[in-house]
Short mmCIF file of N, CA and C in Angstrom, two decimals:
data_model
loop_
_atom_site.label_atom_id
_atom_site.label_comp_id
_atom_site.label_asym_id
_atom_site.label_seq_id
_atom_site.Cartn_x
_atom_site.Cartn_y
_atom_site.Cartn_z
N UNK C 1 -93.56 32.50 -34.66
CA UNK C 1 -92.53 31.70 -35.28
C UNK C 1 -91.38 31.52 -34.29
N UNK C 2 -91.13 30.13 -34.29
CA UNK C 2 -89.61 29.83 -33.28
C UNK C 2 -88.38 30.77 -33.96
N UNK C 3 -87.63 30.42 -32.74
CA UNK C 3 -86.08 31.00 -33.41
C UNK C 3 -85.83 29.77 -34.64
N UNK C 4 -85.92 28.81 -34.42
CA UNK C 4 -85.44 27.59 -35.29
C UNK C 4 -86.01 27.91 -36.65
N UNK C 5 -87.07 27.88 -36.56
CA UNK C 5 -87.92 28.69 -38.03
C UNK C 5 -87.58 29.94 -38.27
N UNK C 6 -87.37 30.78 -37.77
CA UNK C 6 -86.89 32.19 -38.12
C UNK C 6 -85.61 31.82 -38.79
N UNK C 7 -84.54 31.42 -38.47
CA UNK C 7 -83.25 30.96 -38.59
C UNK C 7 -83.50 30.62 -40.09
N UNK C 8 -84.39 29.02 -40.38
CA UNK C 8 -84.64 28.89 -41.50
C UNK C 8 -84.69 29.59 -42.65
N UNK C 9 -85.93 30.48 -41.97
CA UNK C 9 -86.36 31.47 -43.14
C UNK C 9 -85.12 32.42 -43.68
N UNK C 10 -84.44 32.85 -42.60
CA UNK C 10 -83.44 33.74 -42.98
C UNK C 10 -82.02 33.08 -43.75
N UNK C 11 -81.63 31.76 -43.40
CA UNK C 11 -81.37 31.29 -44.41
C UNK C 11 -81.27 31.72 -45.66
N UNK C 12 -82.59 31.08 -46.01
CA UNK C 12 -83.58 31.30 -47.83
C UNK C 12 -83.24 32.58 -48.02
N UNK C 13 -83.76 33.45 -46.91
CA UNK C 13 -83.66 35.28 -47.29
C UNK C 13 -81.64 35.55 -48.15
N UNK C 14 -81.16 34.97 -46.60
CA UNK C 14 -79.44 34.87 -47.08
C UNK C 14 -79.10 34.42 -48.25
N UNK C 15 -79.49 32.89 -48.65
CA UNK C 15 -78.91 32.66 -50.06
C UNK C 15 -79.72 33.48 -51.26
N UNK C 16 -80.74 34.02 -50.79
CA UNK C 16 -81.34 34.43 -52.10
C UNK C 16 -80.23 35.97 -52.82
N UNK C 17 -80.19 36.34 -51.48
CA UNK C 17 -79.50 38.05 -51.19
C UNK C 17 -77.88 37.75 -51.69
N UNK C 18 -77.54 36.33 -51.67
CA UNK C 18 -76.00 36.16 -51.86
C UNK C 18 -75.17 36.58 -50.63
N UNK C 19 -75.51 36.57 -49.24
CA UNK C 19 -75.07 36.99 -48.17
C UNK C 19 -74.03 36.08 -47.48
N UNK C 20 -73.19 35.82 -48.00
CA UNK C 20 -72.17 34.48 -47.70
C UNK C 20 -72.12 34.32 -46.06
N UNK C 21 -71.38 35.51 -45.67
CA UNK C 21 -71.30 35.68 -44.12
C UNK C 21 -72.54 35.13 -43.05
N UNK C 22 -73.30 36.04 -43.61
CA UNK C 22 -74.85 35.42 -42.80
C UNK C 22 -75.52 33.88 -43.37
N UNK C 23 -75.06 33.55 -43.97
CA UNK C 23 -75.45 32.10 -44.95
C UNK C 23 -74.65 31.14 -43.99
N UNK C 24 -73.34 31.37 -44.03
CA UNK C 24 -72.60 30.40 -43.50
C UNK C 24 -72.95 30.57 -41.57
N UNK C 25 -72.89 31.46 -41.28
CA UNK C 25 -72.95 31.54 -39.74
C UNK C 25 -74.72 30.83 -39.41
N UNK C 26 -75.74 30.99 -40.13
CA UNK C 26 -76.93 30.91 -40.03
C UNK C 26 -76.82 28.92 -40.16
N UNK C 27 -76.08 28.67 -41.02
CA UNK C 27 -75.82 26.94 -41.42
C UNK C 27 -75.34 26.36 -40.53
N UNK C 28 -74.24 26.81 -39.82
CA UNK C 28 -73.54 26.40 -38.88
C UNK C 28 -74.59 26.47 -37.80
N UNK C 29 -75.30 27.40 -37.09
CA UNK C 29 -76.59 27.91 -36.23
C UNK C 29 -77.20 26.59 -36.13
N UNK C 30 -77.68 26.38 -37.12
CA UNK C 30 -79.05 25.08 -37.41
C UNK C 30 -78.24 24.08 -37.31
N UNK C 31 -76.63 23.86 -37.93
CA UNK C 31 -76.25 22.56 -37.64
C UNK C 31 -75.98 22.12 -35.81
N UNK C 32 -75.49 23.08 -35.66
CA UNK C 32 -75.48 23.08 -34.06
C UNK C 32 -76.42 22.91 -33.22
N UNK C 33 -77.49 23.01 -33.62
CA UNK C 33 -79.26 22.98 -32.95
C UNK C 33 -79.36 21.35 -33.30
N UNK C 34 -79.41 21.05 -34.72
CA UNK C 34 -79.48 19.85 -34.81
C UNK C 34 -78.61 18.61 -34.34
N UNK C 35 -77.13 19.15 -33.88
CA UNK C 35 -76.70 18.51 -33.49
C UNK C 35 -76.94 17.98 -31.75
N UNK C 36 -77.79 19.26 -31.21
CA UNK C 36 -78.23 19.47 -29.87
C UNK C 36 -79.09 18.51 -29.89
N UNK C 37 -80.47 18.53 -31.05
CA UNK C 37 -81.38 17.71 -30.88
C UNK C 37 -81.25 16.40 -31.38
N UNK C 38 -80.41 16.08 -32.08
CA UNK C 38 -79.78 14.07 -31.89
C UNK C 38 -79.47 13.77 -30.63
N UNK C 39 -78.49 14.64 -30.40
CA UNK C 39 -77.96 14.30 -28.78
C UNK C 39 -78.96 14.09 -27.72
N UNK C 40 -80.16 14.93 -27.81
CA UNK C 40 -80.77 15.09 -26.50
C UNK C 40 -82.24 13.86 -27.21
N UNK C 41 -81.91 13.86 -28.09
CA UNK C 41 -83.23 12.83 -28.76
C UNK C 41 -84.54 13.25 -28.52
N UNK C 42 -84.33 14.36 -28.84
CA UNK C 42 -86.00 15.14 -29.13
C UNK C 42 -85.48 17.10 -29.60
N UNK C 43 -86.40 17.00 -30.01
CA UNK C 43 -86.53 18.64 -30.45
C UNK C 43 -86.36 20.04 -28.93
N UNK C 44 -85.68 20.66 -29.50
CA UNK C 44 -84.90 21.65 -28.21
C UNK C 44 -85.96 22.46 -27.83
N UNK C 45 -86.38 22.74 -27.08
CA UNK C 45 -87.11 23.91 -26.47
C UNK C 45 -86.51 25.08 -26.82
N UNK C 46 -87.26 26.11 -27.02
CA UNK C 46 -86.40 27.91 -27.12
C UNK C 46 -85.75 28.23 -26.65
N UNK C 47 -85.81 28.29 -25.23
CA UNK C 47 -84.20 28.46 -23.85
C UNK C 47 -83.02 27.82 -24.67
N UNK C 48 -83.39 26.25 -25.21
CA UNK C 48 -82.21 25.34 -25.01
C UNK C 48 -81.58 25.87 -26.46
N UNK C 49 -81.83 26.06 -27.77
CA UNK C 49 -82.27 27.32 -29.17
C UNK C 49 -80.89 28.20 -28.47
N UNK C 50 -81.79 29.16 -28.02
CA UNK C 50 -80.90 30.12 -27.40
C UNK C 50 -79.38 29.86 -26.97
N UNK C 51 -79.56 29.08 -25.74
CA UNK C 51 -78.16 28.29 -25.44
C UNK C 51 -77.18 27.79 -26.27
N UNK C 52 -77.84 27.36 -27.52
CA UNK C 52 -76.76 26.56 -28.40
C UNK C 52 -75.96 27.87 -29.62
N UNK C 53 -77.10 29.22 -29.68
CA UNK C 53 -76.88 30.33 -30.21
C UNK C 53 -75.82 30.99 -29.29
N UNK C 54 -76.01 30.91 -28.04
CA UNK C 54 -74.98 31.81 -27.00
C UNK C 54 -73.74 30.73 -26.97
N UNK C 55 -73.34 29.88 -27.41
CA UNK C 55 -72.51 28.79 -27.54
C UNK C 55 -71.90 29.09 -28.53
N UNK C 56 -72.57 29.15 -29.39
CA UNK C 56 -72.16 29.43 -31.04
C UNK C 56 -71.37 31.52 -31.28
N UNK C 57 -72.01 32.12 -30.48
CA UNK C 57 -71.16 32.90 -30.67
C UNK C 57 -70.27 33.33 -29.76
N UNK C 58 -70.00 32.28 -28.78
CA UNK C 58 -68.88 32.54 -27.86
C UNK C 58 -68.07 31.88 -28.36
N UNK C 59 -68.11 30.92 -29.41
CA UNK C 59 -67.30 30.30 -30.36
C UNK C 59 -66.34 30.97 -31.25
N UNK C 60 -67.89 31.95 -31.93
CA UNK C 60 -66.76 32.75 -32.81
C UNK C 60 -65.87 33.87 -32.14
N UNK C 61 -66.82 34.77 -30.89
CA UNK C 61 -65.53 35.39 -30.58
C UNK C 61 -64.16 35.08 -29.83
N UNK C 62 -64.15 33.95 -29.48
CA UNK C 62 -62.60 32.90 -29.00
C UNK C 62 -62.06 32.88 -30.62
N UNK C 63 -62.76 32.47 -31.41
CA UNK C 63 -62.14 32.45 -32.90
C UNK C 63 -61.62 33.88 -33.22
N UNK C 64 -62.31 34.75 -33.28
CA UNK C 64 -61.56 36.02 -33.38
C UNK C 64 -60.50 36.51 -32.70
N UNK C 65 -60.72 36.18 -31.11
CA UNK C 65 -59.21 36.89 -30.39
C UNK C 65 -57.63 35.87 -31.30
N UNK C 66 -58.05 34.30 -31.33
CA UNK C 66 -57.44 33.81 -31.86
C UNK C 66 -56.95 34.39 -33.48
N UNK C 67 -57.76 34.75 -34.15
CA UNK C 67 -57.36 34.85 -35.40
C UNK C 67 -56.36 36.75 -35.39
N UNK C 68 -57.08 37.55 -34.23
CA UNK C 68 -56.26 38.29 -33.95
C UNK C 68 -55.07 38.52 -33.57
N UNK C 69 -54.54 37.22 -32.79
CA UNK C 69 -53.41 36.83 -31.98
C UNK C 69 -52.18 36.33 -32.79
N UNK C 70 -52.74 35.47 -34.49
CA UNK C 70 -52.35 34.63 -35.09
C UNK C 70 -51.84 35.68 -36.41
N UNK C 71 -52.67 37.58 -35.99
CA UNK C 71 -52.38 38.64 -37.03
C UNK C 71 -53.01 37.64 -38.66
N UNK C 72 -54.14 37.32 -38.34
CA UNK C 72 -54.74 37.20 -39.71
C UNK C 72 -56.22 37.71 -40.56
N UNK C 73 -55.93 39.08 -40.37
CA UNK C 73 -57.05 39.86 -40.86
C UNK C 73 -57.51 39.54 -42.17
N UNK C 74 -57.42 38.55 -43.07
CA UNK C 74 -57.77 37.91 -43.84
C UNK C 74 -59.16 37.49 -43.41
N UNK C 75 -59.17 36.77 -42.31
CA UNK C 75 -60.50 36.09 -41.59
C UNK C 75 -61.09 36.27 -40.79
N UNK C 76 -60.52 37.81 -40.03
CA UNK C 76 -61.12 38.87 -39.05
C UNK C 76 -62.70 39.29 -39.64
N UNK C 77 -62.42 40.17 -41.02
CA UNK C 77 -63.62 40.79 -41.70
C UNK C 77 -64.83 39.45 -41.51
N UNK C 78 -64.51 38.30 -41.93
CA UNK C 78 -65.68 37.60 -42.45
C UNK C 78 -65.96 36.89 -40.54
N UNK C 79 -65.23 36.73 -40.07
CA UNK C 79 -65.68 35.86 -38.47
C UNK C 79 -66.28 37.28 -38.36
N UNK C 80 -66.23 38.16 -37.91
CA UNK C 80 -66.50 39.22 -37.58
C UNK C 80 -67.82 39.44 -38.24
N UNK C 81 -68.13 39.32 -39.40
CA UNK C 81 -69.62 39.10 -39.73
C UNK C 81 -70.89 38.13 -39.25
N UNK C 82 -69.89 37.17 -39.14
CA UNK C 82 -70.86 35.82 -38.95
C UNK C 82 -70.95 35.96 -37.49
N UNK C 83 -70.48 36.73 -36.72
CA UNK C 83 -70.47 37.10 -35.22
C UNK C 83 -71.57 38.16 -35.33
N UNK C 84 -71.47 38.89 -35.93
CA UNK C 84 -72.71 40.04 -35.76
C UNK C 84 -74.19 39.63 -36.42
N UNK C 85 -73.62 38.72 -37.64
CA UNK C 85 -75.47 37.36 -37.76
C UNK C 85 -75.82 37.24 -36.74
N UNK C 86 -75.00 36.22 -35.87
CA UNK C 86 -75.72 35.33 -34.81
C UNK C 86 -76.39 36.51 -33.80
N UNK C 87 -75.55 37.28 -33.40
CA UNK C 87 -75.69 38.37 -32.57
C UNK C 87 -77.25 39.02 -32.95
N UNK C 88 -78.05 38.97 -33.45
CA UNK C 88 -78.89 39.61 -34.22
C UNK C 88 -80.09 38.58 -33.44
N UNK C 89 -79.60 37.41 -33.08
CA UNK C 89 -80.83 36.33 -32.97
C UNK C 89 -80.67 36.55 -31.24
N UNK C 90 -79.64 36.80 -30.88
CA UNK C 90 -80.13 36.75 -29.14
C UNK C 90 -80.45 38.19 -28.65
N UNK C 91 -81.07 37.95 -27.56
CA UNK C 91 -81.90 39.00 -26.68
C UNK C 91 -80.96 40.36 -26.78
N UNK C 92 -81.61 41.66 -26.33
CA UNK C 92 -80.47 42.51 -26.22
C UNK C 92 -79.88 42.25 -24.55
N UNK C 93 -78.77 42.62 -24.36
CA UNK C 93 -78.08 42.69 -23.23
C UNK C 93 -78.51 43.14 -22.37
N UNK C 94 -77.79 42.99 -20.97
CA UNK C 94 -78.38 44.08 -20.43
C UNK C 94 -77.51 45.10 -19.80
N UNK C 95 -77.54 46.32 -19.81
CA UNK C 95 -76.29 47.44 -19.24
C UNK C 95 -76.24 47.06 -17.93
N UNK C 96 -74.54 47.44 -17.99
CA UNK C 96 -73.68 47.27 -16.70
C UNK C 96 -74.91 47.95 -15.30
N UNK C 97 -75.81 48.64 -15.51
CA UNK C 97 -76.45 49.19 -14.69
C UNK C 97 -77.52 48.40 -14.37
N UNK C 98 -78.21 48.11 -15.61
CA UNK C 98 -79.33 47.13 -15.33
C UNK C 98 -79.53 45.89 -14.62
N UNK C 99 -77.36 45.20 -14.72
CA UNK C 99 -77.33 44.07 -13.62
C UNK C 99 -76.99 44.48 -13.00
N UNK C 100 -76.65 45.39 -12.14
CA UNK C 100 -76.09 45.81 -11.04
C UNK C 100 -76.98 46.28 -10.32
N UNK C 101 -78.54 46.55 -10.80
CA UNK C 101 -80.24 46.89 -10.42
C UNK C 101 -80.53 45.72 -9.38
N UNK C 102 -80.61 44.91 -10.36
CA UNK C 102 -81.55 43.40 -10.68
C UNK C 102 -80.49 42.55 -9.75
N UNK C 103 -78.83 42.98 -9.32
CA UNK C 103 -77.45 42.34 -8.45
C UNK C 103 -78.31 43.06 -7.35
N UNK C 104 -78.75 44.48 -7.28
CA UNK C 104 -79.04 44.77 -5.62
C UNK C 104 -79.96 43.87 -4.95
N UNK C 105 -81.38 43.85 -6.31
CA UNK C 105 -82.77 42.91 -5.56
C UNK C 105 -82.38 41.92 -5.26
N UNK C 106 -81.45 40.97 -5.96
CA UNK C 106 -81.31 39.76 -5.29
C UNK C 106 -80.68 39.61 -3.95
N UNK C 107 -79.72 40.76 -3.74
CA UNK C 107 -78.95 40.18 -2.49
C UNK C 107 -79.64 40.76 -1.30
N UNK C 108 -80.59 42.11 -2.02
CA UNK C 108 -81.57 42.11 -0.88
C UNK C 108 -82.64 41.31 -0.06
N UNK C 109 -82.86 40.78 -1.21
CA UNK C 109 -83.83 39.35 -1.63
C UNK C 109 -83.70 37.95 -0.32
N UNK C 110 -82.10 38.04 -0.82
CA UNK C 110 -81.35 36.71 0.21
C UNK C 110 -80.89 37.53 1.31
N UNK C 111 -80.82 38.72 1.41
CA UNK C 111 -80.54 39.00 2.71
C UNK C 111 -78.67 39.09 2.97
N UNK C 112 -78.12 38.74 1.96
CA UNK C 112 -76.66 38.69 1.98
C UNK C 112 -75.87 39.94 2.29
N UNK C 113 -74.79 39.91 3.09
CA UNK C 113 -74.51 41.05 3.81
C UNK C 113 -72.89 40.76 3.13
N UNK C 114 -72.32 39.31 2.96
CA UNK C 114 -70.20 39.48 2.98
C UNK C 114 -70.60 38.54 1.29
N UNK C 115 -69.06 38.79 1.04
CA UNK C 115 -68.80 38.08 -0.16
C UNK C 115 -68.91 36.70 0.01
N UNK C 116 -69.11 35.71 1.33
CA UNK C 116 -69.28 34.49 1.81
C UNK C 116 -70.54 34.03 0.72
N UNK C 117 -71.46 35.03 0.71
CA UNK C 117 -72.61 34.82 0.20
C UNK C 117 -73.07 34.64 -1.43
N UNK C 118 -71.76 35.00 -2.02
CA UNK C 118 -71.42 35.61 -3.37
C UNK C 118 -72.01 33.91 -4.33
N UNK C 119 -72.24 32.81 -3.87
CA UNK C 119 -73.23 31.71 -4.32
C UNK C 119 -74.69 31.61 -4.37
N UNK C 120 -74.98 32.04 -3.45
CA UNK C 120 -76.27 31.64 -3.36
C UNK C 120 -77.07 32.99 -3.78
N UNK C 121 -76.10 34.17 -3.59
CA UNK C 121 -76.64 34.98 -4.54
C UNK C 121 -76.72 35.02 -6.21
N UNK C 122 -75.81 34.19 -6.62
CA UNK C 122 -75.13 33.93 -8.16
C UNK C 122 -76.67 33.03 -8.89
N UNK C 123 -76.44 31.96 -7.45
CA UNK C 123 -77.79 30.92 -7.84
C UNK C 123 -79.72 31.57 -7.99
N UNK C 124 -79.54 32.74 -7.14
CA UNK C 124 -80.58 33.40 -7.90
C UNK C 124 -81.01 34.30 -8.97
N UNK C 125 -79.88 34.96 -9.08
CA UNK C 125 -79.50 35.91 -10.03
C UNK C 125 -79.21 35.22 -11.80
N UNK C 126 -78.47 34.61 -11.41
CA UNK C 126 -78.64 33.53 -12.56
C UNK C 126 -79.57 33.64 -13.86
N UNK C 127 -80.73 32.81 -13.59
CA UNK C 127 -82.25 32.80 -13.90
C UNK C 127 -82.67 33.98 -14.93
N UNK C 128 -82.02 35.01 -13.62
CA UNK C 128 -82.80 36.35 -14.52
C UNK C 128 -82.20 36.98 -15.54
N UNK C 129 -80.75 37.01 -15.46
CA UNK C 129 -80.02 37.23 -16.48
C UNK C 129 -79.24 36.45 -17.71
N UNK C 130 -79.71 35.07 -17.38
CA UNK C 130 -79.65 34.02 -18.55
C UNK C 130 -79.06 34.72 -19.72
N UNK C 131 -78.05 34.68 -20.41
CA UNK C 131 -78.01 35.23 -21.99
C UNK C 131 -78.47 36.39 -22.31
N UNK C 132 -78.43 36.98 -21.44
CA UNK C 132 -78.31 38.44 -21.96
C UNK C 132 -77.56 39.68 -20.80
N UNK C 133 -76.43 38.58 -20.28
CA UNK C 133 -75.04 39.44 -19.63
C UNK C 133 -74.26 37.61 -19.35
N UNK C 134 -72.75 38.46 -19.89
CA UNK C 134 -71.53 37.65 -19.22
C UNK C 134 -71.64 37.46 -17.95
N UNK C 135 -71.29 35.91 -17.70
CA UNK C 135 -71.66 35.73 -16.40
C UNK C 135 -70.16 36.07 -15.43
N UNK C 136 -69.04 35.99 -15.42
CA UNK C 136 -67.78 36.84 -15.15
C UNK C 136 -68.30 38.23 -15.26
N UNK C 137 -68.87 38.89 -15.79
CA UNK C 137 -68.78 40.69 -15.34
C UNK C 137 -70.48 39.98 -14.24
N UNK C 138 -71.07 39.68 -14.38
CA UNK C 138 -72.11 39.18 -13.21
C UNK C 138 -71.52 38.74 -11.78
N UNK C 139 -70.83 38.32 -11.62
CA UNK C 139 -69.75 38.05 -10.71
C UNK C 139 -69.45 38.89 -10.10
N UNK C 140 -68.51 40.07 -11.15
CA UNK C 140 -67.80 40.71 -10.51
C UNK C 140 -68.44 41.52 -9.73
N UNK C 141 -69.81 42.35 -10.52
CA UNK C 141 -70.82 43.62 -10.24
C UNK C 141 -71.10 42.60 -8.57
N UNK C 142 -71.56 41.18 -8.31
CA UNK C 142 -71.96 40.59 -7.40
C UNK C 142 -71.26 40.67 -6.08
N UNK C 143 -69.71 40.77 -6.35
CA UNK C 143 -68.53 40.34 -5.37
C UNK C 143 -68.15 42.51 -5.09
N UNK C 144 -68.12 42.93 -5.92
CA UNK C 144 -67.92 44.27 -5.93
C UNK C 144 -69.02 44.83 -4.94
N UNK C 145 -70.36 44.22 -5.20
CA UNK C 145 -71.54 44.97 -4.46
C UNK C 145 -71.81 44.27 -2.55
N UNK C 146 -71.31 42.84 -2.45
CA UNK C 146 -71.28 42.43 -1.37
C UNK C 146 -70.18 42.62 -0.63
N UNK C 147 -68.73 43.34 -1.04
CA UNK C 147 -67.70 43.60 -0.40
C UNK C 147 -67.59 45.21 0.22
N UNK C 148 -68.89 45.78 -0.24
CA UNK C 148 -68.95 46.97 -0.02
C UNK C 148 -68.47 47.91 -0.38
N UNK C 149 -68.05 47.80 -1.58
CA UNK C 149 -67.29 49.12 -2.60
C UNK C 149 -67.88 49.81 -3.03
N UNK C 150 -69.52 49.24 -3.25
CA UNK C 150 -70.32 50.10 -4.30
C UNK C 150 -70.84 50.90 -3.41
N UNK C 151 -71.32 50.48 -1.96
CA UNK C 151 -71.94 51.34 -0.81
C UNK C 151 -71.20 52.52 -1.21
#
């Protein structure tokens, strides 16, 4: 079963359960997919699924620092739910260690020795860590490990 169908189903599961939080974040999910696939005028591939899910909850947590900033814990509890729905549908992460593994092979890979290199290492590294690490802490572990701090 796709994510798109899973999504569905859980839906049905949500309204049946009365799960408002996961109902509404799961609606919004599919509207956002569908809005992907008008735009692109055909049905999304899983990667592209994913992408519009890692979109969607970088959404809500900008909505949260905001609603934190604005002191309205009224709408903390429930964003804060519909953030841990979506969260449920993408990959697990990967620890600060695991990219900083997978940061050595690549730059061993390319052969990169100064932070000059800190692109074309980014451009392979990339790929592998797709949506499941911030690409700013990817960076940093990248620029930290070619400047020679971590040596």
């Amino acid at each position: 079963m796709g994510l798109k169908e899973q999504l569905q189903e859980d839906l049905k599961a949500a309204m049946r359960a009365g799960d408002e939080p996961r109902k509404s974040a799961i609606r919004m999910a599919l509207l956002a997919i569908r809005m992907a696939e008008v735009e692109a005028a055909r049905p999304l591939s899983e990667d592209e699924i994913l992408r519009v899910l890692q979109n969607e909850v970088k959404r809500r947590r900008e909505t949260l620092e905001e609603l934190e900033k604005a002191n309205r814990p009224d709408r903390l509890a429930a964003e804060q739910a519909e953030l841990e729905a979506l969260l449920s549908y993408l990959p697990k992460p990967f620890t600060r260690e695991e990219i900083e593994a997978l940061a050595r092979e690549v730059i061993a890979e390319v052969g990169a020795t100064s932070p000059a290199q800190l692109g074309e290492v980014m451009k392979r590294l990339m790929p592998k860590v797709r949506g499941r690490a911030d690409g700013r802490e990817i960076q940093e572990i990248v620029r930290r490990l070619l400047s020679g701090a971590a040596s």
